[in-house]
Amino acid sequence: MSIMDSNTKKTRLPSPLDDDLSNDKEHYGRIRVGKDYQVPVPTFSPPTESAQGLPDMALQVWCPTDKLSDVKLSNYLLAAKEKFGYKEEQSLGMLLWHQHSLKDAITDLANFMPCPDEWTMKDKILFEQAFQFHGKNFYGIRTMLPEKKIAQLVKYYYMWKKTRNSKSLIDKYQTRKKMKAMKNGEDSLDIDEDMSDSELPNEKKWKPGCQQKAPVPSTRHNESQGEGFCSNCHIHCSNCYSTPKGKMCASCQMHFKRTGTLRPTMANDVNTLSVLKLRKNPPKGMYLNHDDLSLLSINAQANAVLSNLSREVVSCKHTIQLNKQLISALLEQQSKLGSSIGKYRADPVAKTPTISTNWNSAEMSFAVHGIHKYGKNFKAIAEVMETKTETHIKHFYNKYKNYYNLDTLLTENDPGNCIMDTGDGKS
Amino acid sequence: MAQSVHSKKRVCYYYDSDIGNYYYGQGHPMKPHRIRMTHNLLLNYGLYRKMEIYRPHKATAEEMTKFHSDEYIKFLRSIRPDNMSEYNKQMQRFNVGEDCPVFDGLYEFCQLSAGGSVAAAVKLNKQASEICINWGGGLHHAKKSEASGFCYVNDIVLGILELLKYHQRVLYIDVDVHHGDGVEEAFYTTDRVMTVSFHKYGEYFPGTGDLRDIGAGKGKYYAVNIPLRDGMDDESYESIFVPIISKVMETFQPSAVVLQCGADSLTGDRLGCFNLTVRGHGKCVEFVKRYNLPFLMVGGGGYTIRNVSRCWTYETSVALGSEIANELPYNDYFEYFGPDFKLHISPSNMANQNTPEYLEKIKTRLFENLRMLPHAPGVQVQAIPEDGIRDDSGGEDEDKESPDERNPQSARDKRIVPDNEFSDSEDEGPPGSNRKDHRNFKGAAGTTPNRKRPRLDPKTGMTTDGTLLDAKQGSGPPDVEMKEDKDDKSGGASGVEKKEVPVTTV
């Protein structure tokens, strides 16, 4: 019995065995026989009522019910989540506890506070630092976060792992810088070794540091009089003030009013073309608004604002995926319908009478057959053919009379033998 | 195969929210987190609310020692990362350290995984559910006194032991890319559990699972190994899975099935080397489900965790019989599923080293072995529900029982699995026919290649029901090598002795 390292498992060469099954190669693994290896098998007793009374050995936390409609259930879950922050499992557990009585469950929701596995900003930063230092050695990380259990660390790690790039600007900035050093120029997508498969494709390079934000071509552009870009710090703001030095945002205008000079910004010399080139656009769809920024910096509850926003983002993503599911379901339905309609359509499609003067070969042979069958009853032929009028057929007859020897066909024709045949012209 | 009509089943799902928090160690491919990812997907697909959800108890040491040795469990209970140095010798003995590292919460992890499978088995015994799922289980390498291949406690063996209390015969199927050696070894000498394992064989962990390993003693022919090569794709897999399982069902006639759904047989697995898609993998579940037997589904391997959770989510939906969209719903771990964020995966272009001829050869070989099985073993034996007093020595009383007393058993079986039908087996009677009718085709010689075969007594080399055969049927020697089945009534005790004596030395 070989004990293999996980790596050796992977790197083992494919089987060298040939296809001969009966080769007398030595087994290199053996199932051992003996009382040290086999298990004594319990005696069988026929299932009786006693089996029904066996303990469950597990705690039931949810059981589906016919009593509630899907819509009602979803509404309940949504309410529990938005009002009290319950997770779906928790709310369903509550519902089961109240024997699927929605009313009781809703009233009871307020009595409990789902205890969130809260990570403070400080913890998060500490974790990030510890992770940089120790990697995935959670014992090591724990020395820096002693009040957390390993289990909590592992749980947080998996949550954080894939989202860290969108959360940690510093991280992002560093990878950008690395990338830039590697490939000079080119506006390429960033590929982080960890995020290679989840990077949003529309995330373009941009530099942190809001002072250098370039004017954003947004729809709000110059909509109202007061709105526009500050000529000093180049940030979009909803209220611009005209000054002798041009439009300015509230902060710059205040500074100008007080000191009579332009507020010093990092982007003082933006007017030169070279600097303009350096400016990077923020990610597509991201609008930096001066007012929002100032609100964030003033508001003591900035974190709450942010977390509200991120919750909103998550619910938007939920909706996006739901819509995608809906779309693909509809598409599937459509293609199904399309194929099933096709069966019925086969005839009608062929019959859609689009009368044209051009003769194709099928029509021509059809007409010949028609003449063979119906003689000079051009009207009948036209009715059967549908794509030609009576006069068309007449013309055809006159034109090809000699070529197809139509007159001989006419003489062959036995009027008593006119089977209504809608033949396809090839028979 | 006829297209399955998804039937709605009562599904119970076992999950403990702590299970994702155990961490084998840096760089270790086994990640219990995949179970939480699966759970989160199920939740967001809206499948959670369609099942009965249970939080399993933590299996006690007493429960675990029903299979494992006391010392081994005691060791698992006491070892921790901070006291490892005191256990050097035992660690070596129990093979804990390298593949199976000591990590924080190791014992609890084993308790949860085993607790889920045992609770699920009990649920099935109570007939309170048709399908039970424990993705935290499926640790099929663990041996009686030895950890192996990332497995410490064999929850499958514990679950099967539980099922055996109320089920005469239990079928175990293993679709992990690795051989299910722990389970096979545990039941190597019993005829009440048939283990069927489909796995990569040849220079591959754990090294066992040769086609010629068929069981020993009384359990001879009750271990079925399907050794496969790299690159198995959906089509080839189905071409071998379906006929073999059909034949096994037909000949072994289990009253409960355990399916180990190891997801390392999927394409692109970190350790595996097959090329199955989620759909192909799920077909195994679909196929087994159609037999309408009490059905326990457990997890197992699977080391590319995004695909593992895709696969098990899909298989849960198959068990539930409710279709789910290919677009993944948004979930806590959504970013893991990029760049396509779809449920289904495409196979790679790797070469399939399993030629149709190779698979055909294996199939023929295994069919020959399966033909050696007595039809529906032990049916006649157990038919004593009236007195209920039984000999503890297991199947020994088989000898005493007369096959004529089969009737009560069949009747009882009918009650257990009322809708037991083998609609996919060509050899079977009309749909809806149950176990009961096997007596009919058994009697009608020539309708089926499966014949009642005398079996060996492990000690004497005698057929267990040899006398019976002599008295009732007047048997001739069965031909071990024969391909085409001859007469049912041929095959005698003397002939069996002569042919099969070497086996008894195993």
Coordinates of C-alpha atoms in Angstrom, one line a residue, chain B:
Chain B
M1 CA -31.9 4.0 -22.4
A2 CA -35.3 5.5 -22.0
Q3 CA -35.3 9.1 -21.0
S4 CA -36.0 9.4 -17.3
V5 CA -39.1 11.0 -16.1
H6 CA -38.1 13.1 -13.2
S7 CA -40.1 11.9 -10.4
K8 CA -40.5 14.0 -7.2
K9 CA -38.9 12.4 -4.3
R10 CA -38.6 13.1 -0.6
V11 CA -35.1 14.3 -0.3
C12 CA -33.3 14.9 3.0
Y13 CA -30.1 16.9 3.0
Y14 CA -27.5 16.9 5.8
Y15 CA -25.3 19.8 6.4
D16 CA -23.5 21.5 9.2
S17 CA -22.5 25.1 8.6
D18 CA -19.2 24.6 10.4
I19 CA -18.0 22.0 8.0
G20 CA -16.5 24.5 5.6
N21 CA -14.3 26.0 8.3
Y22 CA -11.9 23.0 8.6
Y23 CA -8.7 23.5 6.8
Y24 CA -6.3 20.6 6.0
G25 CA -3.3 22.8 5.7
Q26 CA -1.5 25.1 3.3
G27 CA -1.2 23.6 -0.2
H28 CA -3.4 20.6 0.7
P29 CA -5.8 19.8 -2.1
M30 CA -8.7 18.7 0.1
K31 CA -10.8 21.6 0.9
P32 CA -13.9 21.2 3.0
H33 CA -14.9 24.7 1.9
R34 CA -16.3 23.1 -1.3
I35 CA -19.1 21.7 0.8
R36 CA -20.1 25.2 1.9
M37 CA -19.8 26.4 -1.7
T38 CA -22.2 23.7 -2.8
H39 CA -24.5 24.6 0.1
N40 CA -24.5 28.3 -0.9
L41 CA -25.3 27.5 -4.5
L42 CA -28.1 25.2 -3.4
L43 CA -29.5 28.0 -1.3
N44 CA -29.3 30.6 -4.1
Y45 CA -30.8 28.2 -6.7
G46 CA -33.8 27.9 -4.4
L47 CA -33.2 24.2 -3.9
Y48 CA -32.7 24.5 -0.2
R49 CA -36.3 25.2 0.4
K50 CA -37.4 22.2 -1.5
M51 CA -35.6 19.7 0.7
E52 CA -35.8 18.6 4.3
I53 CA -32.7 20.1 5.9
Y54 CA -31.0 18.5 8.8
R55 CA -28.1 19.5 10.9
P56 CA -26.4 16.1 11.7
H57 CA -25.4 15.2 15.2
K58 CA -21.7 14.7 15.9
A59 CA -21.0 11.0 15.7
T60 CA -19.8 9.6 18.9
A61 CA -16.7 7.5 19.4
E62 CA -19.0 4.6 20.2
E63 CA -20.6 4.9 16.8
M64 CA -17.3 5.2 15.0
T65 CA -15.9 2.1 16.7
K66 CA -18.6 0.0 15.0
F67 CA -16.1 0.0 12.2
H68 CA -12.9 1.5 13.4
S69 CA -10.7 0.2 16.1
D70 CA -10.9 1.7 19.6
E71 CA -7.3 2.7 19.6
Y72 CA -7.5 4.5 16.3
I73 CA -10.5 6.5 17.3
K74 CA -9.0 7.3 20.7
F75 CA -6.0 8.6 18.9
L76 CA -8.0 10.7 16.5
R77 CA -9.8 12.2 19.5
S78 CA -6.7 13.2 21.3
I79 CA -4.4 14.4 18.7
R80 CA -4.1 18.1 18.0
P81 CA -1.7 20.2 16.1
D82 CA -0.1 21.4 19.4
N83 CA 0.5 17.9 20.8
M84 CA 1.5 16.1 17.7
S85 CA 5.1 15.5 18.9
E86 CA 3.9 13.3 21.7
Y87 CA 2.2 10.9 19.2
N88 CA 5.0 10.3 16.7
K89 CA 4.8 6.6 16.9
Q90 CA 1.0 6.4 16.7
M91 CA 1.0 8.8 13.8
Q92 CA 3.1 6.5 11.8
R93 CA 1.1 3.5 12.7
F94 CA -2.2 5.1 11.8
N95 CA -0.8 6.8 8.7
V96 CA -1.6 10.3 10.0
G97 CA 0.8 13.1 9.1
E98 CA 1.5 13.5 5.4
D99 CA -1.5 12.9 3.2
C100 CA -3.7 13.0 6.2
P101 CA -2.4 15.8 8.2
V102 CA -3.4 16.8 11.8
F103 CA -5.4 20.0 11.7
D104 CA -7.4 22.1 14.0
G105 CA -10.7 20.4 14.6
L106 CA -9.8 17.2 12.9
Y107 CA -11.9 15.0 15.2
E108 CA -14.9 17.3 14.9
F109 CA -14.6 17.2 11.2
C110 CA -14.7 13.4 11.3
Q111 CA -17.7 13.5 13.7
L112 CA -19.7 15.8 11.4
S113 CA -18.9 13.9 8.3
A114 CA -19.7 10.5 9.9
G115 CA -22.7 11.9 11.8
G116 CA -24.3 13.0 8.5
S117 CA -24.0 9.7 6.8
V118 CA -25.2 7.7 9.8
A119 CA -28.1 10.0 10.4
A120 CA -29.0 9.8 6.7
A121 CA -28.9 6.0 6.8
V122 CA -31.1 6.0 9.9
K123 CA -33.5 8.2 8.0
L124 CA -33.7 5.7 5.2
N125 CA -34.2 2.9 7.6
K126 CA -37.1 4.7 9.1
Q127 CA -38.5 4.9 5.5
A128 CA -39.0 8.5 6.2
S129 CA -37.1 9.6 3.1
E130 CA -36.3 8.2 -0.3
I131 CA -33.1 10.0 -1.0
C132 CA -30.6 11.3 1.6
I133 CA -27.7 13.5 0.7
N134 CA -24.5 14.2 2.8
W135 CA -21.9 16.0 0.7
G136 CA -19.7 16.1 3.8
G137 CA -19.3 12.4 3.7
G138 CA -17.9 10.0 1.2
L139 CA -14.5 9.5 2.7
H140 CA -14.0 6.1 1.2
H141 CA -10.3 5.5 1.8
A142 CA -10.3 5.3 5.5
K143 CA -9.5 1.9 6.9
K144 CA -10.3 0.2 10.1
S145 CA -7.2 1.3 11.9
E146 CA -5.6 3.6 9.4
A147 CA -6.2 7.0 7.7
S148 CA -5.6 7.1 4.0
G149 CA -6.0 9.5 1.1
F150 CA -7.4 12.5 3.1
C151 CA -9.9 10.2 4.9
Y152 CA -9.8 9.5 8.6
V153 CA -13.2 8.0 9.5
N154 CA -15.1 6.0 6.9
D155 CA -18.5 7.5 7.1
I156 CA -19.7 5.3 4.2
V157 CA -18.9 2.1 6.1
L158 CA -20.7 3.4 9.1
G159 CA -23.7 4.4 7.0
I160 CA -23.8 1.0 5.3
L161 CA -23.6 -0.8 8.6
E162 CA -26.6 1.2 9.7
L163 CA -28.5 0.3 6.6
L164 CA -27.6 -3.4 7.0
K165 CA -29.6 -3.5 10.2
Y166 CA -32.8 -3.2 8.1
H167 CA -31.6 -4.1 4.6
Q168 CA -30.6 -7.6 3.6
R169 CA -28.4 -6.4 0.7
V170 CA -26.8 -3.0 0.2
L171 CA -25.2 -1.9 -3.0
Y172 CA -22.3 0.5 -2.9
I173 CA -21.3 2.4 -6.0
D174 CA -18.2 4.6 -6.2
V175 CA -17.7 7.0 -9.1
D176 CA -14.7 8.7 -7.5
V177 CA -11.6 8.7 -9.8
H178 CA -9.8 6.8 -7.0
H179 CA -10.6 3.3 -6.0
G180 CA -13.0 3.0 -3.0
D181 CA -10.6 0.7 -1.2
G182 CA -11.7 1.5 2.3
V183 CA -15.3 0.4 1.7
E184 CA -14.3 -2.5 -0.4
E185 CA -11.9 -3.8 2.2
A186 CA -14.4 -3.4 5.0
F187 CA -17.0 -5.6 3.2
Y188 CA -14.6 -7.8 1.3
T189 CA -15.8 -11.0 2.8
T190 CA -19.5 -10.4 3.1
D191 CA -22.2 -11.2 0.6
R192 CA -24.5 -8.6 2.0
V193 CA -22.7 -5.6 0.5
M194 CA -21.6 -5.4 -3.0
T195 CA -19.1 -2.8 -3.7
V196 CA -18.8 -1.5 -7.3
S197 CA -16.0 1.0 -8.0
F198 CA -15.2 2.8 -11.2
H199 CA -11.8 4.2 -11.0
K200 CA -8.5 5.1 -12.7
Y201 CA -6.2 2.1 -12.3
G202 CA -2.5 1.8 -13.0
E203 CA 0.2 3.8 -11.2
Y204 CA -2.4 5.7 -9.3
F205 CA -3.5 6.1 -5.8
P206 CA -4.4 4.0 -3.9
G207 CA -3.0 1.2 -6.1
T208 CA -5.8 -1.3 -5.5
G209 CA -8.9 -2.0 -7.6
D210 CA -7.6 -4.6 -10.0
L211 CA -10.2 -6.2 -12.2
R212 CA -9.3 -9.5 -10.6
D213 CA -10.0 -8.4 -7.1
I214 CA -13.5 -9.8 -6.7
G215 CA -13.9 -10.4 -3.0
A216 CA -12.9 -13.3 -0.7
G217 CA -14.6 -16.0 1.2
K218 CA -18.3 -15.6 1.3
G219 CA -17.8 -12.2 -0.3
K220 CA -16.3 -13.7 -3.4
Y221 CA -17.9 -12.0 -6.5
Y222 CA -19.3 -9.3 -4.2
A223 CA -16.5 -6.8 -5.0
V224 CA -16.7 -5.4 -8.5
N225 CA -13.8 -3.3 -9.8
I226 CA -13.8 -1.4 -13.0
P227 CA -10.3 -0.3 -13.7
L228 CA -10.2 2.6 -16.2
R229 CA -7.5 4.6 -18.0
D230 CA -7.0 8.4 -18.4
G231 CA -9.4 10.5 -20.2
M232 CA -12.8 8.8 -19.6
D233 CA -15.4 11.0 -21.3
D234 CA -19.2 11.1 -20.7
E235 CA -20.0 8.7 -23.5
S236 CA -17.5 6.0 -22.5
Y237 CA -18.5 6.4 -18.9
E238 CA -22.1 5.8 -19.6
S239 CA -21.3 3.0 -21.9
I240 CA -19.7 1.1 -19.0
F241 CA -21.7 2.4 -16.1
V242 CA -25.1 1.7 -17.3
P243 CA -24.7 -2.0 -18.4
I244 CA -22.7 -2.9 -15.3
I245 CA -25.1 -1.3 -12.9
S246 CA -28.1 -2.7 -14.7
K247 CA -26.5 -6.2 -14.4
V248 CA -25.6 -5.7 -10.8
M249 CA -29.0 -4.6 -9.9
E250 CA -30.5 -7.5 -11.7
T251 CA -28.3 -10.1 -10.1
F252 CA -27.7 -8.7 -6.7
Q253 CA -31.1 -7.1 -6.1
P254 CA -30.1 -4.7 -3.4
S255 CA -32.7 -3.2 -1.2
A256 CA -30.7 0.0 -0.7
V257 CA -28.0 1.9 -2.6
V258 CA -25.2 4.1 -1.5
L259 CA -23.6 6.2 -4.2
Q260 CA -20.2 7.9 -3.6
C261 CA -20.2 10.9 -5.9
G262 CA -16.5 11.8 -5.8
A263 CA -16.2 14.7 -8.1
D264 CA -12.5 14.2 -8.9
S265 CA -13.6 12.3 -12.0
L266 CA -14.6 15.6 -13.5
T267 CA -12.6 17.2 -16.2
G268 CA -9.9 19.5 -15.1
D269 CA -9.7 18.1 -11.6
R270 CA -6.5 19.0 -9.7
L271 CA -5.8 15.4 -8.9
G272 CA -8.1 13.4 -11.3
C273 CA -7.4 12.4 -14.9
F274 CA -10.8 11.8 -16.3
N275 CA -12.7 14.0 -18.6
L276 CA -16.3 13.9 -17.4
T277 CA -18.6 16.9 -17.4
V278 CA -21.1 17.7 -14.7
R279 CA -23.8 16.3 -16.9
G280 CA -22.0 13.0 -17.5
H281 CA -21.3 12.7 -13.8
G282 CA -24.9 13.5 -12.9
K283 CA -26.1 10.8 -15.2
C284 CA -24.8 8.2 -12.8
V285 CA -27.1 9.7 -10.1
E286 CA -30.0 9.9 -12.5
F287 CA -29.5 6.3 -13.5
V288 CA -29.3 4.9 -10.0
K289 CA -32.2 7.1 -8.9
R290 CA -34.5 5.4 -11.4
Y291 CA -34.4 2.2 -9.5
N292 CA -36.4 3.8 -6.8
L293 CA -34.5 2.2 -4.0
P294 CA -33.7 3.9 -0.7
F295 CA -30.7 6.0 -1.9
L296 CA -27.9 7.5 0.1
M297 CA -25.7 10.0 -1.8
V298 CA -22.4 11.1 -0.3
G299 CA -19.6 13.3 -1.5
G300 CA -16.0 12.2 -1.7
G301 CA -13.0 13.5 -3.7
G302 CA -13.0 16.5 -5.8
Y303 CA -10.1 19.0 -5.8
T304 CA -11.1 21.7 -8.2
I305 CA -13.6 23.2 -5.9
R306 CA -15.6 25.3 -8.2
N307 CA -16.4 22.3 -10.3
V308 CA -17.1 20.1 -7.3
S309 CA -19.7 22.5 -6.1
R310 CA -21.2 22.8 -9.6
C311 CA -21.4 19.0 -9.8
W312 CA -22.9 18.4 -6.4
T313 CA -25.4 21.2 -6.9
Y314 CA -26.5 19.7 -10.2
E315 CA -26.7 16.2 -8.6
T316 CA -28.9 17.6 -5.8
S317 CA -31.2 19.0 -8.4
V318 CA -31.2 15.7 -10.2
A319 CA -32.2 14.0 -6.9
L320 CA -34.9 16.5 -6.4
G321 CA -36.1 16.1 -9.9
S322 CA -36.2 19.9 -10.4
E323 CA -34.4 21.5 -13.3
I324 CA -32.0 24.4 -12.6
A325 CA -30.8 27.1 -15.0
N326 CA -27.3 27.0 -16.5
E327 CA -26.7 30.5 -15.4
L328 CA -25.5 30.5 -11.8
P329 CA -27.4 32.6 -9.4
Y330 CA -25.4 35.2 -7.5
N331 CA -24.0 33.7 -4.4
D332 CA -21.4 34.3 -1.7
Y333 CA -18.7 32.8 -3.7
F334 CA -19.8 34.0 -7.1
E335 CA -16.3 35.1 -8.2
Y336 CA -15.0 31.6 -7.9
F337 CA -17.1 30.6 -10.9
G338 CA -15.7 33.0 -13.5
P339 CA -15.2 33.7 -16.2
D340 CA -18.4 32.1 -17.5
F341 CA -20.5 31.8 -14.3
K342 CA -22.3 28.9 -15.8
L343 CA -23.3 25.6 -14.1
H344 CA -22.2 23.2 -16.8
I345 CA -18.6 22.7 -17.9
S346 CA -17.1 21.6 -21.2
P347 CA -14.8 18.6 -21.5
S348 CA -11.2 19.2 -22.4
N349 CA -9.6 17.8 -25.6
M350 CA -7.5 15.2 -23.8
A351 CA -7.2 11.9 -25.4
N352 CA -9.4 9.1 -24.1
Q353 CA -7.2 6.1 -23.5
N354 CA -10.1 3.8 -22.9
T355 CA -10.9 2.3 -26.3
P356 CA -14.3 0.8 -26.8
E357 CA -12.7 -2.6 -27.1
Y358 CA -11.0 -2.2 -23.8
L359 CA -14.2 -1.3 -22.1
E360 CA -16.0 -4.1 -23.8
K361 CA -13.4 -6.5 -22.5
I362 CA -13.8 -5.3 -19.0
K363 CA -17.5 -5.6 -19.3
T364 CA -17.4 -9.1 -20.6
R365 CA -15.1 -10.1 -17.8
L366 CA -17.3 -8.6 -15.1
F367 CA -20.4 -10.1 -16.5
E368 CA -18.8 -13.5 -16.3
N369 CA -18.1 -12.8 -12.6
L370 CA -21.5 -11.5 -12.0
R371 CA -22.9 -14.6 -13.5
M372 CA -21.3 -16.5 -10.7
L373 CA -23.5 -14.9 -8.2
P374 CA -26.4 -16.8 -6.8
H375 CA -29.4 -14.9 -7.8
A376 CA -30.6 -12.6 -5.1
P377 CA -28.4 -14.1 -2.4
G378 CA -29.8 -15.0 0.9
V379 CA -33.3 -14.3 0.0
Q380 CA -34.4 -17.6 1.1
V381 CA -32.3 -17.4 4.2
Q382 CA -33.8 -14.4 5.8
A383 CA -37.4 -15.3 5.5
I384 CA -38.1 -15.8 9.1
P385 CA -39.9 -12.7 10.1
E386 CA -42.4 -14.5 12.3
D387 CA -40.2 -15.7 15.1
G388 CA -37.7 -12.9 14.8
I389 CA -35.1 -15.0 16.6
R390 CA -32.0 -15.2 14.7
D391 CA -28.6 -16.7 14.7
D392 CA -26.0 -14.1 15.3
S393 CA -23.5 -15.7 13.1
G394 CA -24.8 -13.9 10.1
G395 CA -25.5 -16.0 7.1
E396 CA -24.8 -19.4 8.6
D397 CA -28.4 -20.1 8.9
E398 CA -28.6 -19.8 5.2
D399 CA -27.9 -23.5 5.0
K400 CA -30.8 -24.4 7.1
E401 CA -33.4 -22.4 5.3
S402 CA -35.4 -23.7 2.5
P403 CA -35.9 -21.7 -0.6
D404 CA -39.5 -22.3 -0.4
E405 CA -39.8 -19.9 2.4
R406 CA -38.8 -17.1 0.2
N407 CA -42.3 -15.9 -0.2
P408 CA -42.6 -13.9 3.0
Q409 CA -39.4 -12.1 2.2
S410 CA -40.5 -11.1 -1.2
A411 CA -43.8 -9.9 0.2
R412 CA -41.9 -7.9 2.8
D413 CA -39.6 -6.5 0.2
K414 CA -42.6 -5.4 -1.8
R415 CA -43.8 -3.5 1.2
I416 CA -40.4 -1.8 1.7
V417 CA -40.0 -0.6 -1.8
P418 CA -43.4 -0.5 -3.2
D419 CA -42.3 1.1 -6.4
N420 CA -39.3 -0.9 -7.0
E421 CA -39.0 -1.3 -10.7
F422 CA -36.2 -2.0 -13.1
S423 CA -37.6 -0.3 -16.0
D424 CA -34.2 0.0 -17.7
S425 CA -33.3 -3.6 -17.8
E426 CA -34.2 -5.3 -21.0
D427 CA -34.3 -8.6 -19.2
E428 CA -36.9 -7.5 -16.8
G429 CA -40.6 -8.1 -16.7
P430 CA -43.1 -5.4 -17.3
P431 CA -42.6 -2.1 -15.5
G432 CA -43.8 -2.1 -12.0
S433 CA -42.8 -5.7 -11.5
N434 CA -40.8 -6.0 -8.4
R435 CA -38.5 -8.3 -6.7
K436 CA -41.2 -10.8 -6.5
D437 CA -41.1 -11.7 -10.1
H438 CA -37.5 -12.7 -10.1
R439 CA -38.7 -16.1 -9.0
N440 CA -40.5 -16.3 -12.3
F441 CA -37.6 -15.8 -14.6
K442 CA -35.4 -17.7 -12.4
G443 CA -37.7 -20.6 -13.0
A444 CA -37.9 -20.0 -16.7
A445 CA -34.6 -21.3 -18.0
G446 CA -33.1 -19.5 -20.9
T447 CA -34.8 -16.2 -20.5
T448 CA -31.8 -14.6 -18.8
P449 CA -28.2 -15.3 -18.5
N450 CA -28.2 -14.9 -14.8
R451 CA -28.5 -18.1 -12.9
K452 CA -28.6 -19.1 -9.4
R453 CA -25.1 -20.3 -8.6
P454 CA -23.9 -22.2 -5.6
R455 CA -21.6 -20.3 -3.4
L456 CA -18.7 -21.3 -1.4
D457 CA -18.5 -21.6 2.3
P458 CA -15.4 -19.7 3.3
K459 CA -14.2 -22.5 5.6
T460 CA -15.0 -25.7 3.9
G461 CA -15.1 -24.8 0.3
M462 CA -18.5 -26.3 0.1
T463 CA -21.3 -24.5 -1.4
T464 CA -23.3 -22.9 1.2
D465 CA -26.4 -24.4 -0.1
G466 CA -24.9 -27.4 -1.7
T467 CA -27.0 -30.0 0.0
L468 CA -30.0 -28.0 -0.9
L469 CA -29.0 -28.0 -4.5
D470 CA -28.4 -31.7 -4.4
A471 CA -31.7 -32.5 -2.9
K472 CA -33.8 -30.1 -4.8
Q473 CA -32.3 -29.5 -8.1
G474 CA -29.8 -32.3 -8.8
S475 CA -27.0 -30.1 -10.0
G476 CA -24.1 -30.6 -12.2
P477 CA -20.8 -28.7 -12.1
P478 CA -20.9 -25.1 -13.0
D479 CA -18.3 -24.0 -15.4
V480 CA -16.3 -21.1 -14.1
E481 CA -14.9 -20.2 -17.4
M482 CA -18.0 -20.6 -19.5
K483 CA -19.3 -17.6 -21.3
E484 CA -22.7 -18.7 -22.4
D485 CA -24.8 -19.8 -19.6
K486 CA -26.0 -23.4 -19.9
D487 CA -28.5 -25.1 -17.9
D488 CA -29.7 -23.6 -14.8
K489 CA -30.0 -26.9 -13.1
S490 CA -26.5 -28.0 -13.8
G491 CA -23.8 -27.4 -11.4
G492 CA -23.2 -29.6 -8.4
A493 CA -21.5 -29.4 -5.1
S494 CA -18.7 -31.7 -6.1
G495 CA -17.9 -29.8 -9.2
V496 CA -17.8 -26.6 -7.2
E497 CA -15.4 -28.0 -4.8
K498 CA -13.1 -29.1 -7.5
K499 CA -13.1 -25.8 -9.3
E500 CA -13.0 -23.4 -6.6
V501 CA -10.9 -24.8 -3.9
P502 CA -8.0 -22.5 -4.5
V503 CA -10.2 -19.5 -3.7
T504 CA -10.8 -20.7 -0.2
T505 CA -7.1 -20.4 0.6
V506 CA -7.4 -16.6 0.3

